[in-house]
Short mmCIF file of C-alpha atoms in Angstrom, two decimals:
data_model
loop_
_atom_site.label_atom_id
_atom_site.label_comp_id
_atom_site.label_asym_id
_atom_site.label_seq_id
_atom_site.Cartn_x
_atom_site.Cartn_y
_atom_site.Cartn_z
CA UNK A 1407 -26.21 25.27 -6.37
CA UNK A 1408 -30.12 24.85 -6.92
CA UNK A 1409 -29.81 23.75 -9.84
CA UNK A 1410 -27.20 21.38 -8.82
CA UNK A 1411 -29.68 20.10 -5.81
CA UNK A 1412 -32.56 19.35 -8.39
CA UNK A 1413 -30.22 17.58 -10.58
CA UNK A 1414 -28.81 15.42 -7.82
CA UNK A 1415 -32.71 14.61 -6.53
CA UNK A 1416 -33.79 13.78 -10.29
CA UNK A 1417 -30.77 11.19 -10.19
CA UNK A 1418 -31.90 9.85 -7.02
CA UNK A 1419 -35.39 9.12 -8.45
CA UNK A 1420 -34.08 8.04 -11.65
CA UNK A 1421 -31.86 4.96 -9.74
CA UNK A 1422 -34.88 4.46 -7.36
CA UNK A 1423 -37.06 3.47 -10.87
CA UNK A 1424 -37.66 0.38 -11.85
CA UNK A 1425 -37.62 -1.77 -8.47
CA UNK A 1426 -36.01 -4.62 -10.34
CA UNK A 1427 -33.03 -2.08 -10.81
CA UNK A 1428 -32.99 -0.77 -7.56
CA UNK A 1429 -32.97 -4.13 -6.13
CA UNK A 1430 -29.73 -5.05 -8.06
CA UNK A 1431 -28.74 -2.23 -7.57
CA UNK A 1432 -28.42 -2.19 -3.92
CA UNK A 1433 -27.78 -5.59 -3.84
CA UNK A 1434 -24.89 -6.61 -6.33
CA UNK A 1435 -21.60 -7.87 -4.58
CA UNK A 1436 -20.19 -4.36 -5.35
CA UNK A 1437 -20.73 -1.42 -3.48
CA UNK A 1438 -22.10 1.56 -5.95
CA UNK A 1439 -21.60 5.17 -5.40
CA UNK A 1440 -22.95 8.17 -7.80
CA UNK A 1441 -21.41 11.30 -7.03
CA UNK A 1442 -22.00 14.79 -8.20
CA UNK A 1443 -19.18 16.90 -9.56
CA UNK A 1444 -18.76 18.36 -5.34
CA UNK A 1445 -17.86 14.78 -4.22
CA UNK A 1446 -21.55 14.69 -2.94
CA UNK A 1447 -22.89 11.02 -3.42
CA UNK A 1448 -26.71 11.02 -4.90
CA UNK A 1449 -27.18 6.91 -4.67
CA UNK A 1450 -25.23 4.33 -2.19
CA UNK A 1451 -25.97 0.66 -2.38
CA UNK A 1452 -25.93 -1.12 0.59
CA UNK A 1453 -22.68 -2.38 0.68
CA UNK A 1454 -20.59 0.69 -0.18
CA UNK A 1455 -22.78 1.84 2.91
CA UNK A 1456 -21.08 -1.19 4.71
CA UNK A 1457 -17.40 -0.51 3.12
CA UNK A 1458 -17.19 3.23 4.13
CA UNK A 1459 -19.95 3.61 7.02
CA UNK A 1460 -21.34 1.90 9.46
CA UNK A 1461 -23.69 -0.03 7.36
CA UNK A 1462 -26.86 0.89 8.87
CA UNK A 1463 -26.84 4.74 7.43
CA UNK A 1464 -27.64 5.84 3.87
CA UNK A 1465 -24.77 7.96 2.70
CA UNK A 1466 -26.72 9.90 0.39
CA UNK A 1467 -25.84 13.94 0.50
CA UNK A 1468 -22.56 12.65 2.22
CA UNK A 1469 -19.46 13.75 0.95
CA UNK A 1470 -17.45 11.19 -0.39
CA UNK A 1471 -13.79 12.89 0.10
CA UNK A 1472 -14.96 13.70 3.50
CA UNK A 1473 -15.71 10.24 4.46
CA UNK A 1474 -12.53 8.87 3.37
CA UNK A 1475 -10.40 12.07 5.23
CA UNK A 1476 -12.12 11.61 8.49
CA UNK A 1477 -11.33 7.65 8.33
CA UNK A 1478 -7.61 9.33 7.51
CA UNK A 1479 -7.43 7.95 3.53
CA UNK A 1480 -5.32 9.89 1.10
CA UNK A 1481 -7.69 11.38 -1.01
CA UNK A 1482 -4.91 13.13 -3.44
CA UNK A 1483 -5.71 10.75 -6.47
CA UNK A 1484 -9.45 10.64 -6.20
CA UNK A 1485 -9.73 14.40 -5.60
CA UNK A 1486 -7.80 14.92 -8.87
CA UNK A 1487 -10.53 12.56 -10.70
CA UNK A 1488 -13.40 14.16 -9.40
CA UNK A 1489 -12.61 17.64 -10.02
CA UNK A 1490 -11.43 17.14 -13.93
CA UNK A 1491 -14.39 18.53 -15.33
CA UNK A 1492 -13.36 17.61 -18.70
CA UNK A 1493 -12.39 14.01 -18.65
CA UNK A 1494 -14.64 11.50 -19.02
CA UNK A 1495 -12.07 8.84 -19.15
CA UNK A 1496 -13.02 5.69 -16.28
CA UNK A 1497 -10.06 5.04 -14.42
CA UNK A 1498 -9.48 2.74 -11.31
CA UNK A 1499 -7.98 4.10 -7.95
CA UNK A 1500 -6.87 1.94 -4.78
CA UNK A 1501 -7.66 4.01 -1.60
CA UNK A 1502 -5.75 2.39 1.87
CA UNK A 1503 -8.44 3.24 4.39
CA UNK A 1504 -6.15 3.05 8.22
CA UNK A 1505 -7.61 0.66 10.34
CA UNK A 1506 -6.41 -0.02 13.87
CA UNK A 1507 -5.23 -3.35 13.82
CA UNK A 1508 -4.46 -3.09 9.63
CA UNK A 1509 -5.65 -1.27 6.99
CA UNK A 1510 -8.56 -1.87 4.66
CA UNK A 1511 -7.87 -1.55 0.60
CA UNK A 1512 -10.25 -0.64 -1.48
CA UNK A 1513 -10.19 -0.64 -4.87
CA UNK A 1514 -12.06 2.51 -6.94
CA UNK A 1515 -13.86 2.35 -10.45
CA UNK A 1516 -14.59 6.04 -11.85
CA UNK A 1517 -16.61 6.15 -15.01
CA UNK A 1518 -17.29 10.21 -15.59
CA UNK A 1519 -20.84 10.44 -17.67
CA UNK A 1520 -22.79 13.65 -18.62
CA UNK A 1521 -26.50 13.72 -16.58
CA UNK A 1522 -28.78 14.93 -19.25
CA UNK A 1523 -29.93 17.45 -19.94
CA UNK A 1524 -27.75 19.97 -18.18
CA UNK A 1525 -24.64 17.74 -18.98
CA UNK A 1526 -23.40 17.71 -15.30
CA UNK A 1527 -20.69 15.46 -15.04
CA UNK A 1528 -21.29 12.82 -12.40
CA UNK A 1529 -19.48 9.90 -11.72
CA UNK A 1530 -20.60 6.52 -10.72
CA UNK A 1531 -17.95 4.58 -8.56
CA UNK A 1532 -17.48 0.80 -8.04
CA UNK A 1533 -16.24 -0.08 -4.98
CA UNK A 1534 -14.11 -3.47 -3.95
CA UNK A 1535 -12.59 -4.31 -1.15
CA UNK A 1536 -9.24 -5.97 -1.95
CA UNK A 1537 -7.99 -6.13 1.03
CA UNK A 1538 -7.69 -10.51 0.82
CA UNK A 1539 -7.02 -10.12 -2.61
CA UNK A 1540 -3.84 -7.75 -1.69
CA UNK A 1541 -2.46 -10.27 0.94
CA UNK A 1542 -3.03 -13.01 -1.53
CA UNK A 1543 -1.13 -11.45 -4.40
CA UNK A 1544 1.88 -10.05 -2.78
CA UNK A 1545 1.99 -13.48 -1.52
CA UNK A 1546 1.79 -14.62 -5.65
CA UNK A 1547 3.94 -11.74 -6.27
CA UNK A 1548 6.80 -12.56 -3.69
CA UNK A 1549 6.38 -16.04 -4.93
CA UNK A 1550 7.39 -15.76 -8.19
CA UNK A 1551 10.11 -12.82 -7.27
CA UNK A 1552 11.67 -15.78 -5.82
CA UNK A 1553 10.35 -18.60 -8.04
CA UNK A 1554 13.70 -18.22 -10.33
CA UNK A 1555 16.05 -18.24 -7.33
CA UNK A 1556 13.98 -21.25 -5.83
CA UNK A 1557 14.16 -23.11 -9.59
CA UNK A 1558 17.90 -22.13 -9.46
CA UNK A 1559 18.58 -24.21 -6.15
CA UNK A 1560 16.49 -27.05 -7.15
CA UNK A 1561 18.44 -27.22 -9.98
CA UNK A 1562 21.73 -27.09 -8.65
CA UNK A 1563 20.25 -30.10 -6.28
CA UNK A 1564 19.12 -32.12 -8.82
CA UNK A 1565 22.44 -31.81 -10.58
CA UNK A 1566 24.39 -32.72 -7.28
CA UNK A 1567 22.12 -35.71 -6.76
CA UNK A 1568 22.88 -36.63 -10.87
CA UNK A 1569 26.51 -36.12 -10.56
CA UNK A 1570 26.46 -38.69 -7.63
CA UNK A 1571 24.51 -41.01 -8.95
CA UNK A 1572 27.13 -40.76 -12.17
CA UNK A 1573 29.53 -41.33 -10.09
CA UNK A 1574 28.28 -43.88 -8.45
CA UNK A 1575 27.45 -45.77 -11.28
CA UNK A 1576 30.62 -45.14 -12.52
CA UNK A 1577 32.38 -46.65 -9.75
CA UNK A 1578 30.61 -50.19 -9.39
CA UNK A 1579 31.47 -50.71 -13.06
CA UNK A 1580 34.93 -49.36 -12.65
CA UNK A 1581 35.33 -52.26 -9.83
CA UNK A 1582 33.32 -55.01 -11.33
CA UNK A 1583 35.82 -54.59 -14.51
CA UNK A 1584 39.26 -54.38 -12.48
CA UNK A 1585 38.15 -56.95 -10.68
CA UNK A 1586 37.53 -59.39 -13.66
CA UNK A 1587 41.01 -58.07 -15.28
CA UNK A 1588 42.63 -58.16 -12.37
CA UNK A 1589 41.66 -61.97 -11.27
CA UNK A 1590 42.50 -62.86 -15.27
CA UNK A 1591 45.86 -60.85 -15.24
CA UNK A 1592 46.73 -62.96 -11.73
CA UNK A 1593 47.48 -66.32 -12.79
CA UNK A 1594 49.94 -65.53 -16.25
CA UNK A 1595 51.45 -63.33 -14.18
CA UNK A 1596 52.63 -65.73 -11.70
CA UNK A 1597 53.72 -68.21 -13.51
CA UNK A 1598 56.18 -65.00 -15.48
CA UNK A 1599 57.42 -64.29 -11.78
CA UNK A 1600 58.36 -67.72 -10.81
CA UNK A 1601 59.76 -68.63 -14.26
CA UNK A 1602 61.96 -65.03 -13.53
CA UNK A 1603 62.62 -66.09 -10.22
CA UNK A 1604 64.25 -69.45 -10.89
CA UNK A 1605 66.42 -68.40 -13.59
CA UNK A 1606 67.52 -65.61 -11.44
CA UNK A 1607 68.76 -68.08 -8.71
CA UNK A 1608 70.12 -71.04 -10.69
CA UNK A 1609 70.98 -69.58 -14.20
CA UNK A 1610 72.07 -66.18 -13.06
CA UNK A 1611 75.94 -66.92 -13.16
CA UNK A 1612 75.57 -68.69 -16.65
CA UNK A 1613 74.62 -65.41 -18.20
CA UNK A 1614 76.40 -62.62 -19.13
CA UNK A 1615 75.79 -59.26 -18.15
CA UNK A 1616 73.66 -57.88 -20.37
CA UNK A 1617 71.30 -61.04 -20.41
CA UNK A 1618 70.92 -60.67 -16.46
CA UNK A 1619 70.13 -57.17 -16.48
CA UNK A 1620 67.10 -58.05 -18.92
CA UNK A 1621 66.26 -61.20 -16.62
CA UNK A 1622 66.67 -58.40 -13.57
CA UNK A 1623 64.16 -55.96 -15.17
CA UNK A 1624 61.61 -59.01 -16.13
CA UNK A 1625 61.32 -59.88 -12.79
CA UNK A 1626 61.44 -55.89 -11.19
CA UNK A 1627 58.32 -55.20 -13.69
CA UNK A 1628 56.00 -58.29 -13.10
CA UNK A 1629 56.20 -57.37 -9.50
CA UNK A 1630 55.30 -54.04 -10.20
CA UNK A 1631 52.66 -55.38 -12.24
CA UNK A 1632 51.56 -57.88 -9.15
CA UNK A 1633 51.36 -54.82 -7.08
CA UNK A 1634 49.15 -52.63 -9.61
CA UNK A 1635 47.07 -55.99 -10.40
CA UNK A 1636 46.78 -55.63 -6.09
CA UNK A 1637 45.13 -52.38 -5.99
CA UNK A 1638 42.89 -53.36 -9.12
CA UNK A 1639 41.32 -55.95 -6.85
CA UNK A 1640 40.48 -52.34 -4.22
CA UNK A 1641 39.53 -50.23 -6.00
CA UNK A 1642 36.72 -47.72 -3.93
CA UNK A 1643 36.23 -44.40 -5.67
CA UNK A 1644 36.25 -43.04 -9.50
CA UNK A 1645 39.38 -40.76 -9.56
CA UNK A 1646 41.01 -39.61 -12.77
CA UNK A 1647 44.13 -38.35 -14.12
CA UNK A 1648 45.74 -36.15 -16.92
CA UNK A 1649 46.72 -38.14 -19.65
CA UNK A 1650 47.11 -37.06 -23.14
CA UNK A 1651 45.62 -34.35 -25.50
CA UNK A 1652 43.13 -33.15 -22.79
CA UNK A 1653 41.98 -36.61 -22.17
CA UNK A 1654 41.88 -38.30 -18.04
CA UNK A 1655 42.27 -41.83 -17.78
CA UNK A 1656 41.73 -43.60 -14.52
CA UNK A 1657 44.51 -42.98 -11.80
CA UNK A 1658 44.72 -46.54 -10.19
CA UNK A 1659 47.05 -44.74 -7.00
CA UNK A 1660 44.21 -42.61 -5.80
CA UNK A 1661 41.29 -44.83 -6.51
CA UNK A 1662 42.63 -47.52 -4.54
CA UNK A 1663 42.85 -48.25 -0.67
CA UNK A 1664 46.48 -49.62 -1.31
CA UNK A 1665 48.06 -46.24 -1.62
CA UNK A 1666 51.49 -45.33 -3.08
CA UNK A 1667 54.28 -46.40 -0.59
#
């Protein structure tokens, strides 16, 4: 344990010389431990002081485990790094320290070395406190957990809004086109119904019976056609029908305001 004393001093005045690297030392925006193979730290910057004390007290012959226990930190991952003699292998560790409003996390860089010339291992820890950095990226993180979900109802949205505007689009040319057929349709059509109508009242005993039957279906079918040329002219909405061969064509009935009697 002597031994182990002198070694730990000989580090402490090895970190202390040259001022320029004690001064960055103690001064870079981590906090810096060096720890003997006990846990017992040898050199503290100032702001791993500030992280796991009070700031104002050198933690130097502290224990490091014993700090984080009596602030209530589990210790289980750290102690397993610290006591593997044989690994020199760096490895980073995030320690929750219990606050009692929240909890602090820090984050813990190991990097095992040999202290010549007894080839102690000690390990020299950098310390950073993610504790922002943690609320930021589960933020991130829940973000894009839900980014795909979020992507998935803009989409469907976007293709709502499209199918109206189809639709839409659809519609004015559907009734700017009936309406043009229908006016053109109009006046032929008239002129076929009165021409039907007279001979049906004046020539309709002059003809024999299979002429007036023809001359009663003429007449029948341009009124139908009057009444179809009728809802052309009102047409409101794009609805479509079965047809043939998988094809719709447009269903006149249901797209009109003049519904089937």
């Amino acid at each position: 344990m002597a031994e182990e004393q002198n070694v730990s001093h000989s580090a402490s005045v090895e970190l202390d010389d040259p001022p320029l690297l004690q001064a960055i030392l103690q001064h870079a925006p981590y906090g810096i431990l060096d720890i003997n193979p006990q846990g017992t730290i040898v050199f503290s910057n100032h702001l791993a002081e500030f992280l796991l004390g009070n700031g104002m007290t050198s933690l130097v012959d502290d224990n490091l485990l014993n700090i984080l226990q009596k602030r209530h930190a589990d210790t289980k991952s750290l102690v397993q790094t610290i006591t593997a003699e044989s690994s020199l292998k760096s490895q980073r560790i995030t320690v929750i320290v219990p606050e009692d409003d929240d909890a602090v996390s820090l984050s813990f860089i190991l990097i095992p070395y040999r202290m010549p010339p007894s080839g102690n291992r000690h390990i020299s820890i950098f310390i950073e406190d993610l504790t922002g950095k943690t609320a930021l990226s589960d933020a991130i993180q829940f973000y894009t957990d839900n980014l795909e979900s979020l992507v998935e109802s803009k989409t469907r949205e976007i293709k709502e809004i499209q199918a109206k505007l189809i639709t839409a689009e659809r519609t004015a040319a559907m009734v700017s086109t009936a309406g043009g057929i229908a006016h053109e349709l109009r006046q032929p059509l008239t002129a076929i119904i009165g021409a039907a109508e007279l001979l049906h009242d004046h020539a309709l005993e002059n003809l024999e019976e299979a002429m007036q039957k023809k001359l009663s279906i003429i007449h029948q079918q341009s009124l139908r056609m009057a009444e179809i040329i009728k809802k052309m002219e009102q047409l409101v909405e794009y609805q479509t029908r079965e047809y043939i061969r998988g094809t719709r064509i447009l269903d006149i009935d249901e797209s009109s305001i003049v519904k089937r009697p």
